[in-house]
Tab-separated table of N, CA and C in Angstrom:
chain	number	residue	atom	x	y	z
A	1	UNK	N	57.964	-10.233	16.098
A	1	UNK	CA	57.666	-11.632	16.243
A	1	UNK	C	58.825	-12.311	16.977
A	2	UNK	N	58.508	-13.336	17.763
A	2	UNK	CA	59.529	-14.033	18.543
A	2	UNK	C	60.304	-15.020	17.680
A	3	UNK	N	61.577	-15.147	17.997
A	3	UNK	CA	62.390	-16.127	17.281
A	3	UNK	C	62.068	-17.532	17.808
A	4	UNK	N	62.594	-18.526	17.145
A	4	UNK	CA	62.312	-19.912	17.532
A	4	UNK	C	62.884	-20.230	18.912
A	5	UNK	N	64.085	-19.744	19.207
A	5	UNK	CA	64.689	-20.034	20.510
A	5	UNK	C	63.934	-19.325	21.638
A	6	UNK	N	63.485	-18.104	21.395
A	6	UNK	CA	62.710	-17.388	22.409
A	6	UNK	C	61.375	-18.082	22.650
A	7	UNK	N	60.779	-18.615	21.610
A	7	UNK	CA	59.520	-19.340	21.751
A	7	UNK	C	59.722	-20.616	22.562
A	8	UNK	N	60.816	-21.329	22.319
A	8	UNK	CA	61.106	-22.543	23.079
A	8	UNK	C	61.355	-22.240	24.554
A	9	UNK	N	62.084	-21.173	24.821
A	9	UNK	CA	62.340	-20.786	26.207
A	9	UNK	C	61.037	-20.406	26.894
A	10	UNK	N	60.190	-19.667	26.211
A	10	UNK	CA	58.900	-19.279	26.775
A	10	UNK	C	58.037	-20.504	27.060
A	11	UNK	N	58.037	-21.466	26.167
A	11	UNK	CA	57.272	-22.700	26.375
A	11	UNK	C	57.822	-23.493	27.562
A	12	UNK	N	59.142	-23.578	27.675
A	12	UNK	CA	59.754	-24.323	28.774
A	12	UNK	C	59.437	-23.675	30.119
A	13	UNK	N	59.544	-22.364	30.189
A	13	UNK	CA	59.234	-21.655	31.434
A	13	UNK	C	57.761	-21.816	31.776
A	14	UNK	N	56.906	-21.765	30.783
A	14	UNK	CA	55.471	-21.940	31.014
A	14	UNK	C	55.168	-23.339	31.535
A	15	UNK	N	55.816	-24.359	30.978
A	15	UNK	CA	55.590	-25.729	31.439
A	15	UNK	C	56.061	-25.934	32.874
A	16	UNK	N	57.200	-25.354	33.227
A	16	UNK	CA	57.687	-25.460	34.602
A	16	UNK	C	56.727	-24.758	35.553
A	17	UNK	N	56.235	-23.604	35.174
A	17	UNK	CA	55.292	-22.867	36.011
A	17	UNK	C	53.985	-23.644	36.172
A	18	UNK	N	53.479	-24.221	35.098
A	18	UNK	CA	52.244	-25.005	35.180
A	18	UNK	C	52.440	-26.259	36.032
A	19	UNK	N	53.604	-26.886	35.941
A	19	UNK	CA	53.898	-28.048	36.778
A	19	UNK	C	53.935	-27.648	38.247
A	20	UNK	N	54.514	-26.503	38.555
A	20	UNK	CA	54.551	-26.012	39.931
A	20	UNK	C	53.138	-25.763	40.448
A	21	UNK	N	52.296	-25.137	39.628
A	21	UNK	CA	50.914	-24.893	40.043
A	21	UNK	C	50.153	-26.196	40.250
A	22	UNK	N	50.393	-27.171	39.390
A	22	UNK	CA	49.715	-28.459	39.520
A	22	UNK	C	50.125	-29.155	40.813
A	23	UNK	N	51.412	-29.104	41.149
A	23	UNK	CA	51.871	-29.709	42.395
A	23	UNK	C	51.272	-29.006	43.608
A	24	UNK	N	51.160	-27.700	43.543
A	24	UNK	CA	50.562	-26.963	44.653
A	24	UNK	C	49.087	-27.316	44.810
A	25	UNK	N	48.388	-27.528	43.707
A	25	UNK	CA	46.964	-27.864	43.760
A	25	UNK	C	46.776	-29.268	44.340
A	26	UNK	N	47.633	-30.205	43.975
A	26	UNK	CA	47.530	-31.577	44.462
A	26	UNK	C	47.828	-31.635	45.960
A	27	UNK	N	48.772	-30.839	46.425
A	27	UNK	CA	49.223	-30.902	47.813
A	27	UNK	C	48.344	-30.104	48.767
A	28	UNK	N	47.221	-29.602	48.324
A	28	UNK	CA	46.404	-28.740	49.174
A	28	UNK	C	45.913	-29.446	50.427
A	29	UNK	N	45.567	-30.732	50.353
A	29	UNK	CA	45.006	-31.431	51.497
A	29	UNK	C	46.029	-32.031	52.442
A	30	UNK	N	47.308	-31.926	52.134
A	30	UNK	CA	48.346	-32.530	52.949
A	30	UNK	C	49.022	-31.485	53.830
A	31	UNK	N	49.654	-31.923	54.917
A	31	UNK	CA	50.403	-30.968	55.739
A	31	UNK	C	51.621	-30.451	54.979
A	32	UNK	N	52.143	-29.296	55.375
A	32	UNK	CA	53.281	-28.728	54.640
A	32	UNK	C	54.512	-29.619	54.754
A	33	UNK	N	55.266	-29.654	53.697
A	33	UNK	CA	56.485	-30.454	53.645
A	33	UNK	C	57.491	-29.766	52.751
A	34	UNK	N	58.579	-30.440	52.437
A	34	UNK	CA	59.573	-29.819	51.560
A	34	UNK	C	59.022	-29.622	50.156
A	35	UNK	N	59.342	-28.504	49.548
A	35	UNK	CA	58.866	-28.203	48.197
A	35	UNK	C	59.803	-28.882	47.205
A	36	UNK	N	59.282	-29.752	46.341
A	36	UNK	CA	60.154	-30.432	45.383
A	36	UNK	C	60.572	-29.510	44.250
A	37	UNK	N	61.766	-29.755	43.730
A	37	UNK	CA	62.247	-29.012	42.575
A	37	UNK	C	61.649	-29.616	41.309
A	38	UNK	N	61.393	-28.819	40.292
A	38	UNK	CA	60.875	-29.391	39.044
A	38	UNK	C	61.877	-30.368	38.433
A	39	UNK	N	61.392	-31.486	37.977
A	39	UNK	CA	62.143	-32.546	37.295
A	39	UNK	C	63.093	-33.316	38.213
A	40	UNK	N	63.436	-32.817	39.389
A	40	UNK	CA	64.329	-33.530	40.292
A	40	UNK	C	63.618	-34.011	41.542
A	41	UNK	N	62.485	-33.415	41.868
A	41	UNK	CA	61.793	-33.783	43.093
A	41	UNK	C	62.638	-33.413	44.294
A	42	UNK	N	62.731	-34.309	45.253
A	42	UNK	CA	63.551	-34.075	46.435
A	42	UNK	C	64.843	-34.876	46.357
A	43	UNK	N	65.244	-35.252	45.163
A	43	UNK	CA	66.442	-36.057	44.959
A	43	UNK	C	67.690	-35.350	45.470
A	44	UNK	N	67.731	-34.027	45.351
A	44	UNK	CA	68.912	-33.277	45.782
A	44	UNK	C	69.022	-33.204	47.300
A	45	UNK	N	67.930	-33.490	48.026
A	45	UNK	CA	67.947	-33.421	49.479
A	45	UNK	C	68.269	-34.767	50.126
A	46	UNK	N	68.374	-35.821	49.327
A	46	UNK	CA	68.611	-37.154	49.876
A	46	UNK	C	70.090	-37.375	50.162
A	47	UNK	N	70.356	-38.231	51.120
A	47	UNK	CA	71.717	-38.566	51.517
A	47	UNK	C	72.063	-39.923	50.908
A	48	UNK	N	73.060	-39.964	50.028
A	48	UNK	CA	73.416	-41.192	49.336
A	48	UNK	C	74.725	-41.800	49.846
A	49	UNK	N	75.143	-41.439	51.047
A	49	UNK	CA	76.367	-42.014	51.598
A	49	UNK	C	76.112	-43.478	51.974
A	50	UNK	N	77.076	-44.327	51.676
A	50	UNK	CA	76.965	-45.738	52.032
A	50	UNK	C	77.510	-45.902	53.448
A	51	UNK	N	76.683	-46.387	54.330
A	51	UNK	CA	77.088	-46.553	55.714
A	51	UNK	C	77.716	-47.932	55.900
A	52	UNK	N	78.796	-47.977	56.642
A	52	UNK	CA	79.531	-49.216	56.828
A	52	UNK	C	78.741	-50.225	57.654
A	53	UNK	N	77.875	-49.752	58.555
A	53	UNK	CA	77.074	-50.674	59.355
A	53	UNK	C	76.114	-51.465	58.476
A	54	UNK	N	75.544	-50.820	57.493
A	54	UNK	CA	74.622	-51.496	56.583
A	54	UNK	C	75.373	-52.532	55.756
A	55	UNK	N	76.573	-52.181	55.306
A	55	UNK	CA	77.366	-53.135	54.533
A	55	UNK	C	77.758	-54.352	55.374
A	56	UNK	N	78.044	-54.150	56.667
A	56	UNK	CA	78.352	-55.276	57.547
A	56	UNK	C	77.154	-56.208	57.678
A	57	UNK	N	75.962	-55.635	57.832
A	57	UNK	CA	74.756	-56.458	57.956
A	57	UNK	C	74.484	-57.239	56.676
A	58	UNK	N	74.710	-56.624	55.543
A	58	UNK	CA	74.507	-57.317	54.268
A	58	UNK	C	75.497	-58.462	54.134
A	59	UNK	N	76.738	-58.248	54.517
A	59	UNK	CA	77.752	-59.298	54.420
A	59	UNK	C	77.416	-60.462	55.351
A	60	UNK	N	76.966	-60.161	56.575
A	60	UNK	CA	76.580	-61.222	57.510
A	60	UNK	C	75.379	-61.991	56.967
A	61	UNK	N	74.416	-61.295	56.405
A	61	UNK	CA	73.247	-61.958	55.824
A	61	UNK	C	73.661	-62.877	54.683
A	62	UNK	N	74.550	-62.399	53.838
A	62	UNK	CA	74.987	-63.216	52.708
A	62	UNK	C	75.764	-64.441	53.175
A	63	UNK	N	76.558	-64.306	54.230
A	63	UNK	CA	77.383	-65.422	54.691
A	63	UNK	C	76.556	-66.509	55.363
A	64	UNK	N	75.670	-66.121	56.261
A	64	UNK	CA	75.011	-67.112	57.101
A	64	UNK	C	73.606	-67.468	56.627
A	65	UNK	N	72.778	-66.499	56.411
A	65	UNK	CA	71.383	-66.776	56.078
A	65	UNK	C	71.255	-67.297	54.662
A	66	UNK	N	71.827	-66.614	53.721
A	66	UNK	CA	71.692	-67.016	52.327
A	66	UNK	C	72.388	-68.349	52.074
A	67	UNK	N	73.547	-68.572	52.681
A	67	UNK	CA	74.257	-69.832	52.499
A	67	UNK	C	73.474	-70.982	53.140
A	68	UNK	N	72.852	-70.729	54.274
A	68	UNK	CA	72.060	-71.764	54.942
A	68	UNK	C	70.814	-72.134	54.160
A	69	UNK	N	70.244	-71.209	53.433
A	69	UNK	CA	69.054	-71.503	52.642
A	69	UNK	C	69.380	-72.314	51.400
A	70	UNK	N	70.552	-72.109	50.842
A	70	UNK	CA	70.913	-72.779	49.592
A	70	UNK	C	71.385	-74.202	49.854
A	71	UNK	N	72.192	-74.418	50.879
A	71	UNK	CA	72.769	-75.752	51.096
A	71	UNK	C	71.933	-76.616	52.003
């Protein structure tokens, strides 16, 4: 008979496998794309670097546009 920890591991692996199959079934009608990781999706493939150009635009917007709307 399986121990409690082995049963939990088996259940977890089964759930991940079923989630993978469900995602494959849903994506059948779409063109191929990146395969998402279970529980993380494509979060690991995203670029989270803050670009200085974007920060400059936000600062200019806050200085001129937002101040002009309030006063």
